[in-house]
GROMACS .gro file of C-alpha atoms in nm:
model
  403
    1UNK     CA    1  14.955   7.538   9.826
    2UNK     CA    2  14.636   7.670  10.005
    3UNK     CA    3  14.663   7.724  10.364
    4UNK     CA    4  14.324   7.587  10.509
    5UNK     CA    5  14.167   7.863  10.699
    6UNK     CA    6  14.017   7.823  11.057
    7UNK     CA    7  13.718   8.043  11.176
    8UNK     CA    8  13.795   8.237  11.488
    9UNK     CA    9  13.540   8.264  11.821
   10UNK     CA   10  13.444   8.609  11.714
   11UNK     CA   11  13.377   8.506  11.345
   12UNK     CA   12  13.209   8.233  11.494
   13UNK     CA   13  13.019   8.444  11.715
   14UNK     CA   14  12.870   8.616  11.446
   15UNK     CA   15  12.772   8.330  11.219
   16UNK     CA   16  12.555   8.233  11.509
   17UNK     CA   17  12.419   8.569  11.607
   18UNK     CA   18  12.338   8.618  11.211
   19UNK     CA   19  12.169   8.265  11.225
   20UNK     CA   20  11.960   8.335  11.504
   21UNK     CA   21  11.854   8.713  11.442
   22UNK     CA   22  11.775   8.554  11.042
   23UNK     CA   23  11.560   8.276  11.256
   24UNK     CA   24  11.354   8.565  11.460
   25UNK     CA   25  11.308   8.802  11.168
   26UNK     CA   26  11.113   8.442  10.965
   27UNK     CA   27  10.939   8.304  11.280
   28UNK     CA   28  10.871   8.586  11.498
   29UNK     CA   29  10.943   8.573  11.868
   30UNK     CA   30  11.114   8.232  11.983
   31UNK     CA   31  11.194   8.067  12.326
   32UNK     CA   32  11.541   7.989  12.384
   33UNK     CA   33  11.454   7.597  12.338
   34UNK     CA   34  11.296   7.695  11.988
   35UNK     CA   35  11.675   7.837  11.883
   36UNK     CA   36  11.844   7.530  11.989
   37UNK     CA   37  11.630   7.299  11.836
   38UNK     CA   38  11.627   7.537  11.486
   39UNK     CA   39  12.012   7.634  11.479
   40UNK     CA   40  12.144   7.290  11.603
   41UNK     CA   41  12.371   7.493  11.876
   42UNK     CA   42  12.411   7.394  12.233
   43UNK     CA   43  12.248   7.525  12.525
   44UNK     CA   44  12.553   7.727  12.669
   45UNK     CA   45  12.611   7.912  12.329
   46UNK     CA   46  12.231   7.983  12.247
   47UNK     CA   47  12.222   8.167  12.650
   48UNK     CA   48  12.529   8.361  12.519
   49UNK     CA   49  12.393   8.486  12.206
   50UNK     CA   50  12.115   8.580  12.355
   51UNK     CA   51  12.254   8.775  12.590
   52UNK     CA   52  12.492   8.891  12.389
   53UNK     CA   53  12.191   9.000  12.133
   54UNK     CA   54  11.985   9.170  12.386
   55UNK     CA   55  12.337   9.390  12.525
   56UNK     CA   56  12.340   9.489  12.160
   57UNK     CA   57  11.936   9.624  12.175
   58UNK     CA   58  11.866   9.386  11.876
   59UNK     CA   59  11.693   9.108  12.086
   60UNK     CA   60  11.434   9.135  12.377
   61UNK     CA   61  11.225   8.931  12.572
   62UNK     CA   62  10.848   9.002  12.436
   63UNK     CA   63  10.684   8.752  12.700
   64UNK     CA   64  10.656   8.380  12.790
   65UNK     CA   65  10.543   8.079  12.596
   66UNK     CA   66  10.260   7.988  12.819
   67UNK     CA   67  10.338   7.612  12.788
   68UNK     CA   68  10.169   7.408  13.048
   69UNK     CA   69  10.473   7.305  13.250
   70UNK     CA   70  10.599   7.249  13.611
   71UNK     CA   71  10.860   7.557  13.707
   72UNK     CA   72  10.806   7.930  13.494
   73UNK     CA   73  10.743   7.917  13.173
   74UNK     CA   74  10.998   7.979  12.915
   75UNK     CA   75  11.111   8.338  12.763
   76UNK     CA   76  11.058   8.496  12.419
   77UNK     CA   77  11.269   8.659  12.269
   78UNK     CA   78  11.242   8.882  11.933
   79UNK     CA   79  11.354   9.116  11.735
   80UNK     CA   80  11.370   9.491  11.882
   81UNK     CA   81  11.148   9.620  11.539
   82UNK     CA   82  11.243  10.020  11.662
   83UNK     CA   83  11.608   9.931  11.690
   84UNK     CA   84  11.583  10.093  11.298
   85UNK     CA   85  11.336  10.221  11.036
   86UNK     CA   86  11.388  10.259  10.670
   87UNK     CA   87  11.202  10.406  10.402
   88UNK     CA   88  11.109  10.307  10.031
   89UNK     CA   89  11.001  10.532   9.761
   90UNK     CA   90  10.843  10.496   9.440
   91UNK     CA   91  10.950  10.801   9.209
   92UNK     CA   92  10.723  10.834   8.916
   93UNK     CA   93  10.636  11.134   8.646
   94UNK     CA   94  10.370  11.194   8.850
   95UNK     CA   95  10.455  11.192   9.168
   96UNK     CA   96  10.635  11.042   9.498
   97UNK     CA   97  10.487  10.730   9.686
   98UNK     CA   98  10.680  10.653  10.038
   99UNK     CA   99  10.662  10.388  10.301
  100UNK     CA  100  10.810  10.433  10.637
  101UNK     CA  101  10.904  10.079  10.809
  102UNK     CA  102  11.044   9.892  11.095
  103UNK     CA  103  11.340   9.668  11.092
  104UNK     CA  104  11.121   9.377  11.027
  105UNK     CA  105  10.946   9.553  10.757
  106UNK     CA  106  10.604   9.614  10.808
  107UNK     CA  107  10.473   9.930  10.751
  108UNK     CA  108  10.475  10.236  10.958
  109UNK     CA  109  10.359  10.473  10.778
  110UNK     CA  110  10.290  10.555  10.404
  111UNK     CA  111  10.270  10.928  10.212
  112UNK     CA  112  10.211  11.019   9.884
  113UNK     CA  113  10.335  11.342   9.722
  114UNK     CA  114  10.201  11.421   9.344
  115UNK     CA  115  10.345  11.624   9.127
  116UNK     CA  116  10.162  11.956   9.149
  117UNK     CA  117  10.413  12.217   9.173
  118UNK     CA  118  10.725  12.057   9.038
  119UNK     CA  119  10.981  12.343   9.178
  120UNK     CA  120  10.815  12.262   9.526
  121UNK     CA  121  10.875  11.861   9.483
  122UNK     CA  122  11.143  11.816   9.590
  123UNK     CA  123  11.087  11.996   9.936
  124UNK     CA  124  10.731  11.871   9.978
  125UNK     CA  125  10.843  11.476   9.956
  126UNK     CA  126  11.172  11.583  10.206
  127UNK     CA  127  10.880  11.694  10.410
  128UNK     CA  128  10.632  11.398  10.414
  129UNK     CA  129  10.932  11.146  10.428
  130UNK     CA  130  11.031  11.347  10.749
  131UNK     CA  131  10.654  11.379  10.856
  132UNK     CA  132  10.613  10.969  10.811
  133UNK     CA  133  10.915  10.947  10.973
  134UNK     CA  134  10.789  11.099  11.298
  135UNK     CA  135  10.441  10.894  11.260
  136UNK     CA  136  10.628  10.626  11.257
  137UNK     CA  137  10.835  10.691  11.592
  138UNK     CA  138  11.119  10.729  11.405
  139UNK     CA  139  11.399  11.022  11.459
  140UNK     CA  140  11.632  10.909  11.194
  141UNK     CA  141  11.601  10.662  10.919
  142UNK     CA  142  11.889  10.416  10.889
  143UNK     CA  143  11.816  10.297  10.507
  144UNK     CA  144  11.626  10.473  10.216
  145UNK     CA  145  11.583  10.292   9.891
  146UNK     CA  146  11.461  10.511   9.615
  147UNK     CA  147  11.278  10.303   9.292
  148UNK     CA  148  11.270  10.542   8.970
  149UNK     CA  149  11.320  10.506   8.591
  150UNK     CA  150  11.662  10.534   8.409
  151UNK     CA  151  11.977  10.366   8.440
  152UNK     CA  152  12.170  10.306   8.820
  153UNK     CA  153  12.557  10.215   8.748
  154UNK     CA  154  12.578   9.932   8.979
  155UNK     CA  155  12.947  10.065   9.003
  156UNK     CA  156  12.918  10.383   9.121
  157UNK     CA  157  12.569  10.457   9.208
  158UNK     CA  158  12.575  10.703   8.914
  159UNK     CA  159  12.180  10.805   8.766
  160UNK     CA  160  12.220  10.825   8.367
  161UNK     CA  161  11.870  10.936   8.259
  162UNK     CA  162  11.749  10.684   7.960
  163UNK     CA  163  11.486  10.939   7.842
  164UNK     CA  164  11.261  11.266   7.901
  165UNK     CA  165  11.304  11.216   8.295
  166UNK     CA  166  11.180  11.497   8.447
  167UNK     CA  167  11.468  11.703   8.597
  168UNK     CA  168  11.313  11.654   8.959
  169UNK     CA  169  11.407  11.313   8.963
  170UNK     CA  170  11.745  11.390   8.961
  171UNK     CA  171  11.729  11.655   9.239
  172UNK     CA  172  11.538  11.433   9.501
  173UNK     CA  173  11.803  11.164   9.450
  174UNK     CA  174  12.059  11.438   9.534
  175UNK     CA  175  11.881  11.596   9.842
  176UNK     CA  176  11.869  11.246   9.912
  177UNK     CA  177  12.193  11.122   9.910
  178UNK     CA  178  12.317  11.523  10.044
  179UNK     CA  179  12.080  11.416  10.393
  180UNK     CA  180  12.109  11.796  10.467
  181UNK     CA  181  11.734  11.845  10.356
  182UNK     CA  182  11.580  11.752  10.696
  183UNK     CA  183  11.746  11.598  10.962
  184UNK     CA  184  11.527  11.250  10.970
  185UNK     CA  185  11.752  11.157  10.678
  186UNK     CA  186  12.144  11.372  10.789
  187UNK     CA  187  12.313  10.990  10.870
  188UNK     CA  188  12.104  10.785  10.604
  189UNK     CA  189  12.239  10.555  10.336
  190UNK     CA  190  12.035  10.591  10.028
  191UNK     CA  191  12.035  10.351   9.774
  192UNK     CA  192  11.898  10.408   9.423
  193UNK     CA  193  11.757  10.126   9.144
  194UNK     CA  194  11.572  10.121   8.904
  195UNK     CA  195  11.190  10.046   8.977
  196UNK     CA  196  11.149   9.747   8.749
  197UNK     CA  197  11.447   9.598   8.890
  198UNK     CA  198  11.303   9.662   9.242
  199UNK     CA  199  10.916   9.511   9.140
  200UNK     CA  200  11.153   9.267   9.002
  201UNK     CA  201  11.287   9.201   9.355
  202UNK     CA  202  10.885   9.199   9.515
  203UNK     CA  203  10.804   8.917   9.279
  204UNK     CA  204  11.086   8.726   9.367
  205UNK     CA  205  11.003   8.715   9.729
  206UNK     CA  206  10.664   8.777   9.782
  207UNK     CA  207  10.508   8.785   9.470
  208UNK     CA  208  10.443   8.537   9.168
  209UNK     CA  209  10.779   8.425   9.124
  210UNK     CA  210  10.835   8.324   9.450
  211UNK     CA  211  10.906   7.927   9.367
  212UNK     CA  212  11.185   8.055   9.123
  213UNK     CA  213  11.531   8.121   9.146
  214UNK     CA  214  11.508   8.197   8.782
  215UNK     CA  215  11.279   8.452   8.561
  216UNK     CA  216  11.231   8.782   8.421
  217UNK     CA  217  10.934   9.008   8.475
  218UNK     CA  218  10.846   9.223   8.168
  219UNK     CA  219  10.689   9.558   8.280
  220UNK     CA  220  10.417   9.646   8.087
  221UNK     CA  221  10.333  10.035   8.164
  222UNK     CA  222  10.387  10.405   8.049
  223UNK     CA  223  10.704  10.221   7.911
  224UNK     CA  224  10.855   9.888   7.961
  225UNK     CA  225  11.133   9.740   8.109
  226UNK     CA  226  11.271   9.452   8.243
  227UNK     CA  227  11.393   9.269   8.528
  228UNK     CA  228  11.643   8.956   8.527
  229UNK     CA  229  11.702   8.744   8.829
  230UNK     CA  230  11.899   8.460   8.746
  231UNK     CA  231  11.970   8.190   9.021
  232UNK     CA  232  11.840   8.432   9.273
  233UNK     CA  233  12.055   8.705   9.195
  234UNK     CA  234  11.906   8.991   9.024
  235UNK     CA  235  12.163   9.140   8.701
  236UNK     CA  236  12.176   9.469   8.650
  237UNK     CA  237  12.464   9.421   8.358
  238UNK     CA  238  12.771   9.625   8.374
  239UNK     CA  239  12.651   9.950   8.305
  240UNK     CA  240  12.282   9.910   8.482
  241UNK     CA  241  12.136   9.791   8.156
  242UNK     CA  242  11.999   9.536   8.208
  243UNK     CA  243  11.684   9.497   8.110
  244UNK     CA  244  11.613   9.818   7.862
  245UNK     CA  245  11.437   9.577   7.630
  246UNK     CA  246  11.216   9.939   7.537
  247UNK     CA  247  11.502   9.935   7.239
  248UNK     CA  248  11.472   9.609   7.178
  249UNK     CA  249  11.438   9.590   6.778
  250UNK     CA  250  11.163   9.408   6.696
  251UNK     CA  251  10.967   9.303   6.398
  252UNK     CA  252  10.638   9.517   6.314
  253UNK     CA  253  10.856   9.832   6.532
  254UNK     CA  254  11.088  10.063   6.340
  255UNK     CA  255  11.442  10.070   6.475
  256UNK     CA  256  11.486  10.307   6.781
  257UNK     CA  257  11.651  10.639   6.625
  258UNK     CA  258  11.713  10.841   6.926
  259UNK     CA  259  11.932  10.681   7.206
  260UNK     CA  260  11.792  10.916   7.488
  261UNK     CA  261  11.477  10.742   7.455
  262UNK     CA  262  11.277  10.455   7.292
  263UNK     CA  263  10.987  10.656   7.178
  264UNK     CA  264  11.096  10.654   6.815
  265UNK     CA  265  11.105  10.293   6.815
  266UNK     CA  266  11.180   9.927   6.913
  267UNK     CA  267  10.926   9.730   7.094
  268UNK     CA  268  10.821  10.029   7.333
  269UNK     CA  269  10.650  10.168   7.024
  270UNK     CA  270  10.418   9.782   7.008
  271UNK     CA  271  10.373   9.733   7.365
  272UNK     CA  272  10.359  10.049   7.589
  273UNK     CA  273  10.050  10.222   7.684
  274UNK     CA  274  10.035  10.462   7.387
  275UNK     CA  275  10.091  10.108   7.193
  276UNK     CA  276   9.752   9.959   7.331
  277UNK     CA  277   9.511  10.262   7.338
  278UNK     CA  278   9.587  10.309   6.937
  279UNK     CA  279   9.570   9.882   6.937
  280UNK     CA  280   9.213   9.888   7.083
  281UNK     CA  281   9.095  10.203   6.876
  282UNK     CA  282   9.220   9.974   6.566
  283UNK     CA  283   9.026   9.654   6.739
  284UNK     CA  284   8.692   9.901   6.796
  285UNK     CA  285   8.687   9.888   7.157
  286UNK     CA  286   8.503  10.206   7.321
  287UNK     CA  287   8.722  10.406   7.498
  288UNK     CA  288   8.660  10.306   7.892
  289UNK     CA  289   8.785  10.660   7.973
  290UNK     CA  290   8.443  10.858   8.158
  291UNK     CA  291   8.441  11.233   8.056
  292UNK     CA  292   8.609  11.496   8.237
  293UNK     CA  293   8.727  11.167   8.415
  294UNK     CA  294   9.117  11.242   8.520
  295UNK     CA  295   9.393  10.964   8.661
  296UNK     CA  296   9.706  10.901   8.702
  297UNK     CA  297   9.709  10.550   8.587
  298UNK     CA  298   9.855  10.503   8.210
  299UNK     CA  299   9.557  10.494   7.990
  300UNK     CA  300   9.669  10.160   7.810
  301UNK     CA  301   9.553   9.972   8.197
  302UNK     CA  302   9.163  10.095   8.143
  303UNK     CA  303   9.151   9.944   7.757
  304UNK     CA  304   9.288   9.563   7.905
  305UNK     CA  305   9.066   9.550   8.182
  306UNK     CA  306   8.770   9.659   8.018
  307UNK     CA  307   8.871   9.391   7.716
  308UNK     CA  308   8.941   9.119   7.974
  309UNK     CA  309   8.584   9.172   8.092
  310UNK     CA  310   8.442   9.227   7.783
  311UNK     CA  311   8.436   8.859   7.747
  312UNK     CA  312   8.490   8.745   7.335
  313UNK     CA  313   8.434   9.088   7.227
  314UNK     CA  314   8.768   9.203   7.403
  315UNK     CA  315   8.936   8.817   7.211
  316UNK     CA  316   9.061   9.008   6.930
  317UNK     CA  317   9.234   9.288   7.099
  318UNK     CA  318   9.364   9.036   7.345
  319UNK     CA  319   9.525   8.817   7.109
  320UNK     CA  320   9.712   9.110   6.890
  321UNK     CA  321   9.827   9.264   7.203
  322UNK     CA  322   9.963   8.940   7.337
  323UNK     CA  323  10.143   8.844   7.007
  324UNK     CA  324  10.311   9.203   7.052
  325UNK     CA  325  10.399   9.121   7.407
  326UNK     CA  326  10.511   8.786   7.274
  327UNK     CA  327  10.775   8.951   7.044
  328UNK     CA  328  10.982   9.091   7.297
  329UNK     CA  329  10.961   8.828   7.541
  330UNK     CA  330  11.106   8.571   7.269
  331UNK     CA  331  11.388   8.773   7.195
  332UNK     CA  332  11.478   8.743   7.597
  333UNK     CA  333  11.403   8.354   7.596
  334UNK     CA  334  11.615   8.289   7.275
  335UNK     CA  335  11.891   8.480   7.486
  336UNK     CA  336  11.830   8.367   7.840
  337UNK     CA  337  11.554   8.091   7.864
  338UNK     CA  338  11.470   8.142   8.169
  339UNK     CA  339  11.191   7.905   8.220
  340UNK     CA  340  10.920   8.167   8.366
  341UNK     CA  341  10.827   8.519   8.193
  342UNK     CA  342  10.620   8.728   8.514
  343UNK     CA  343  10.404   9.036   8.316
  344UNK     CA  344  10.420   9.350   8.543
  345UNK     CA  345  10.311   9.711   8.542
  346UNK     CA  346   9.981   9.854   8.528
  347UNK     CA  347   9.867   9.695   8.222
  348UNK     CA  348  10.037   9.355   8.322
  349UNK     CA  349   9.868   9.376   8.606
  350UNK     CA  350   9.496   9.464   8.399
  351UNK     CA  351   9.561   9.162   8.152
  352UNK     CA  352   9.613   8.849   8.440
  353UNK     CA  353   9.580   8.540   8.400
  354UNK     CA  354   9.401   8.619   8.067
  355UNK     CA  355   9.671   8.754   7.902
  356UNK     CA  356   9.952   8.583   8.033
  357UNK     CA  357   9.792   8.239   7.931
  358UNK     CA  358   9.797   8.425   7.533
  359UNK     CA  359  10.143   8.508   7.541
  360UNK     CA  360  10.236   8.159   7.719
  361UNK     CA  361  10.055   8.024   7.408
  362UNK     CA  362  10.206   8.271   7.165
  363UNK     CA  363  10.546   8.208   7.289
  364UNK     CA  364  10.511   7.849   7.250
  365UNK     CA  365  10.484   7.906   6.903
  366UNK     CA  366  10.784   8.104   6.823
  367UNK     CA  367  11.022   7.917   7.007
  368UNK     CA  368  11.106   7.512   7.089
  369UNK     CA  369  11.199   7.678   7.466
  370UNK     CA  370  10.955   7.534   7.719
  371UNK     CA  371  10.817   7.930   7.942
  372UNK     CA  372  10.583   7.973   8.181
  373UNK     CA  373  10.397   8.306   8.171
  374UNK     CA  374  10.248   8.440   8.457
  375UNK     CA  375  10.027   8.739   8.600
  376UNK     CA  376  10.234   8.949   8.866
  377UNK     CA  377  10.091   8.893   9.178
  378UNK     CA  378  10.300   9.179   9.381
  379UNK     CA  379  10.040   9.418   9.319
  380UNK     CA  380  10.018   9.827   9.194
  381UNK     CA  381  10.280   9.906   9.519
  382UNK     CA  382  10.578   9.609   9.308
  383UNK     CA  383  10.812   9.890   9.327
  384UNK     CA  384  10.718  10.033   9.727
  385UNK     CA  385  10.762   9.677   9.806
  386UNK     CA  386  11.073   9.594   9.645
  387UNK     CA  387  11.218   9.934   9.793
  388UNK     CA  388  11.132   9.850  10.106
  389UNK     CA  389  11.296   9.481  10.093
  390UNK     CA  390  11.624   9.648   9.943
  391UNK     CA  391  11.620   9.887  10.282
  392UNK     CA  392  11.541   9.623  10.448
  393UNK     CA  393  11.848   9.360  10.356
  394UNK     CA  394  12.087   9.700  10.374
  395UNK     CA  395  12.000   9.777  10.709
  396UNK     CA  396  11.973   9.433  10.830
  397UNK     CA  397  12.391   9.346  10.685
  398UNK     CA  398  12.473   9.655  10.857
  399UNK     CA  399  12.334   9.543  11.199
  400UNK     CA  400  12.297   9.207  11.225
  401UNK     CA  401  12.680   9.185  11.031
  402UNK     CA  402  12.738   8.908  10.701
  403UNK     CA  403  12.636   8.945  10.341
   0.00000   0.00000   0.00000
C-alpha cells in the first residue's frame, strides 16, 4: 500500500518561489498583480514570496509600471541579473572561445584565445576567462560549462578522448575543474559536454528546432557528430556515446579500422570537410581558397557556399554531397525516426536551406519514414550558446532550488 504523500509549507514555499523566479527570468520585470494573475496564487502568498525573494537578493524592485491610476503606481520586480555570472566555452583545435554572462544570460563579455603557443594555452584562456570575468563585474563565476570534442561519461564526468585531441584539451578541463588557476573560478562548478551535444541544446531552444521536442542535429564540420534530443531530453547513452555516428559504417566508406579515431573510415571519411574539398575537386569546382589566404574555418565550409551560390554549376556537387549526408542520416532514422534531421557545423551551416531541402529529398527516397530536414539556425557560436544555457539551468537549480 502507498502512503499518499502531502507537500509541506516549506516545499510549498519553494514550488512557488521556483514558479515565480521561472515567470521573471521569461517575462522580464513584473508587478505584483502580473504574478497573481500568471501563477494563479493569492494576494497574501504572492507579497510573501516576494519578500521572501528580495531577503534572498534574487528579486528587486526595478521601478513602477506607470499605469494611469488613482493612488502610486504599482512595483516591479525582477530578477537581480549580478546575483551570479557563468561562463561558456567553446574548446576547439584551434583555439578557446568564452562568454561571460549574467544570471539571465545575456552576455557580458566575450574572449577569444587561439592556439598560438600551445604550452601557454592553458594559462592564457585561465587569464582571459578571469579578465572577462572582471569586465563583466564579476569576482567569481558560479557555473562554467566547457563544450569540446570527445566523449563526457554522463556518470562520472570522466573525458575519454575519441581521437587525436590535442593534449591541451585535457589540461584546461583540469585547471578547470582544480579552480586553483585564478581565483575568478576557486568555488566554480564546471561542467563538461561534448560541443555537438551542447549546439544540440542551442537548437533546441533558440535555434531551428525550437517547435520540437524531438530531433537530431547532424554536425557537419572538421568531423561530425551528433546530437539526440528525444522528448526534450537530450541522450548522451550510457557511456557518452551518443551520437559518434563519425564510425557509423556506411556504404561507399570503408569500415573504421582504428577505434581512437574515425579517420580510417565510416561515414566521417564521405561527409567531413576533407570529404567535400576532394568531392568538389572530383565535381571541378575552383578552389574558393584566395592565395596566401589563411583561416580557421574547415576548408570543406568555403567549397558549399561558393557551390550554393554558384547557382546550377554548384547542382552536381550539391546533390553527391547531399546523398552522402543522406547515408548517415538514414541509418539514424531507421533507428530512431525522429521526425526532424537539423544539419549543423560550419558546412551545415554553408549548405542551408539548399542543402537541407537535397537531403530531405534524398532521404525520402531511402526510407518509407516521413523527416524533415532543416538548416541550423543557431548560428557559428551553436556551441557558446548551448554552453552558456547549460551554465545557465546549473546555476539557476542551485539558486532558485527544483530540477
Amino acid at each position: 500500500m502507498t502512503t499518499a504523500r502531502t507537500a509541506t509549507p516549506s516545499t510549498a514555499r519553494a514550488i512557488n518561489d521556483r514558479l515565480a523566479l521561472d515567470l521573471l527570468l521569461e517575462s522580464g520585470p513584473l508587478t505584483a498583480t502580473e504574478l497573481r494573475v500568471l501563477t494563479g496564487l493569492s494576494r497574501p502568498t504572492v507579497a510573501d514570496l516576494l519578500d521572501r525573494l528580495q531577503r534572498s537578493g534574487l528579486v528587486a524592485v526595478v521601478g513602477e509600471s506607470g499605469e494611469q491610476r488613482r493612488g502610486p503606481n504599482a512595483r516591479l520586480y525582477a530578477l537581480v541579473a549580478d546575483r551570479a555570472h557563468l561562463a561558456g566555452l567553446d574548446v576547439r583545435s584551434t583555439g578557446v572561445s568564452l562568454v561571460v554572462a549574467d544570471l539571465t544570460g545575456r552576455t557580458r563579455a566575450t574572449a577569444d584565445v587561439p592556439a598560438g603557443d600551445l604550452g601557454t594555452l592553458v594559462t592564457r584562456t585561465v587569464g582571459a576567462l578571469a579578465a572577462a570575468a572582471a569586465e563583466a563585474g564579476a569576482t567569481s563565476l558560479h557555473t562554467v560549462a566547457v563544450g569540446a570534442p570527445g566523449l563526457f561519461d554522463p556518470a562520472t564526468g570522466e573525458h575519454h578522448n575519441s581521437g587525436a585531441l590535442p593534449g591541451w584539451h585535457t589540461d584546461l578541463i583540469a585547471a578547470l575543474h582544480d579552480g586553483t588557476a585564478a581565483d575568478v573560478i576557486a568555488h566554480t562548478d564546471v561542467v563538461v559536454d561534448n560541443e555537438v551535444n551542447l549546439a544540440g541544446i542551442a537548437e533546441h531552444r533558440l535555434g531551428a528546432a525550437r517547435d520540437r521536442d524531438t530531433f537530431v542535429l547532424i554536425w557537419l564540420s572538421h568531423g561530425v557528430g551528433a546530437s539526440v534530443v528525444l522528448d526534450g531530453r537530450l541522450r548522451r547513452g550510457a557511456t557518452g556515446g551518443t551520437g559518434e555516428i563519425g564510425y557509423l559504417p556506411v556504404h561507399g566508406a570503408d569500415l573504421p579500422d582504428n577505434v581512437t579515431g574515425c579517420a580510417g573510415g565510416g561515414y566521417h571519411t564521405l561527409v567531413s570537410s576533407a570529404a567535400v574539398r576532394a568531392l568538389a575537386r572530383d565535381h571541378g569546382l575552383p578552389d574558393p581558397a584566395r592565395p596566401g589566404e589563411r583561416t580557421s574555418a574547415p576548408p570543406g565550409e568555403a567549397e558549399v557556399r561558393a557551390a550554393v551560390a554558384a547557382g546550377p554549376a554548384g547542382h552536381g556537387f550539391l546533390d553527391a554531397y547531399a546523398r552522402r549526408v543522406a547515408l548517415g542520416a538514414a541509418a539514424v532514422c531507421a533507428v530512431l525516426d525522429p521526425g526532424c534531421i537539423v544539419l549543423g557545423g560550419e558546412i551545415g551551416r554553408a549548405g542551408g536551406p539548399t542543402l537541407a531541402r537535397r537531403v530531405e529529398q534524398r532521404l525520402a527516397e531511402l526510407l518509407p519514414l516521413r523527416t524533415e530536414v532543416r538548416a541550423g539556425t543557431a548560428g557559428g557560436g551553436a556551441v557558446l550558446a548551448g554552453a552558456v544555457l547549460t551554465a545557465g539551468d546549473a546555476a539557476r537549480r542551485d539558486l532558485f532550488g527544483g530540477a
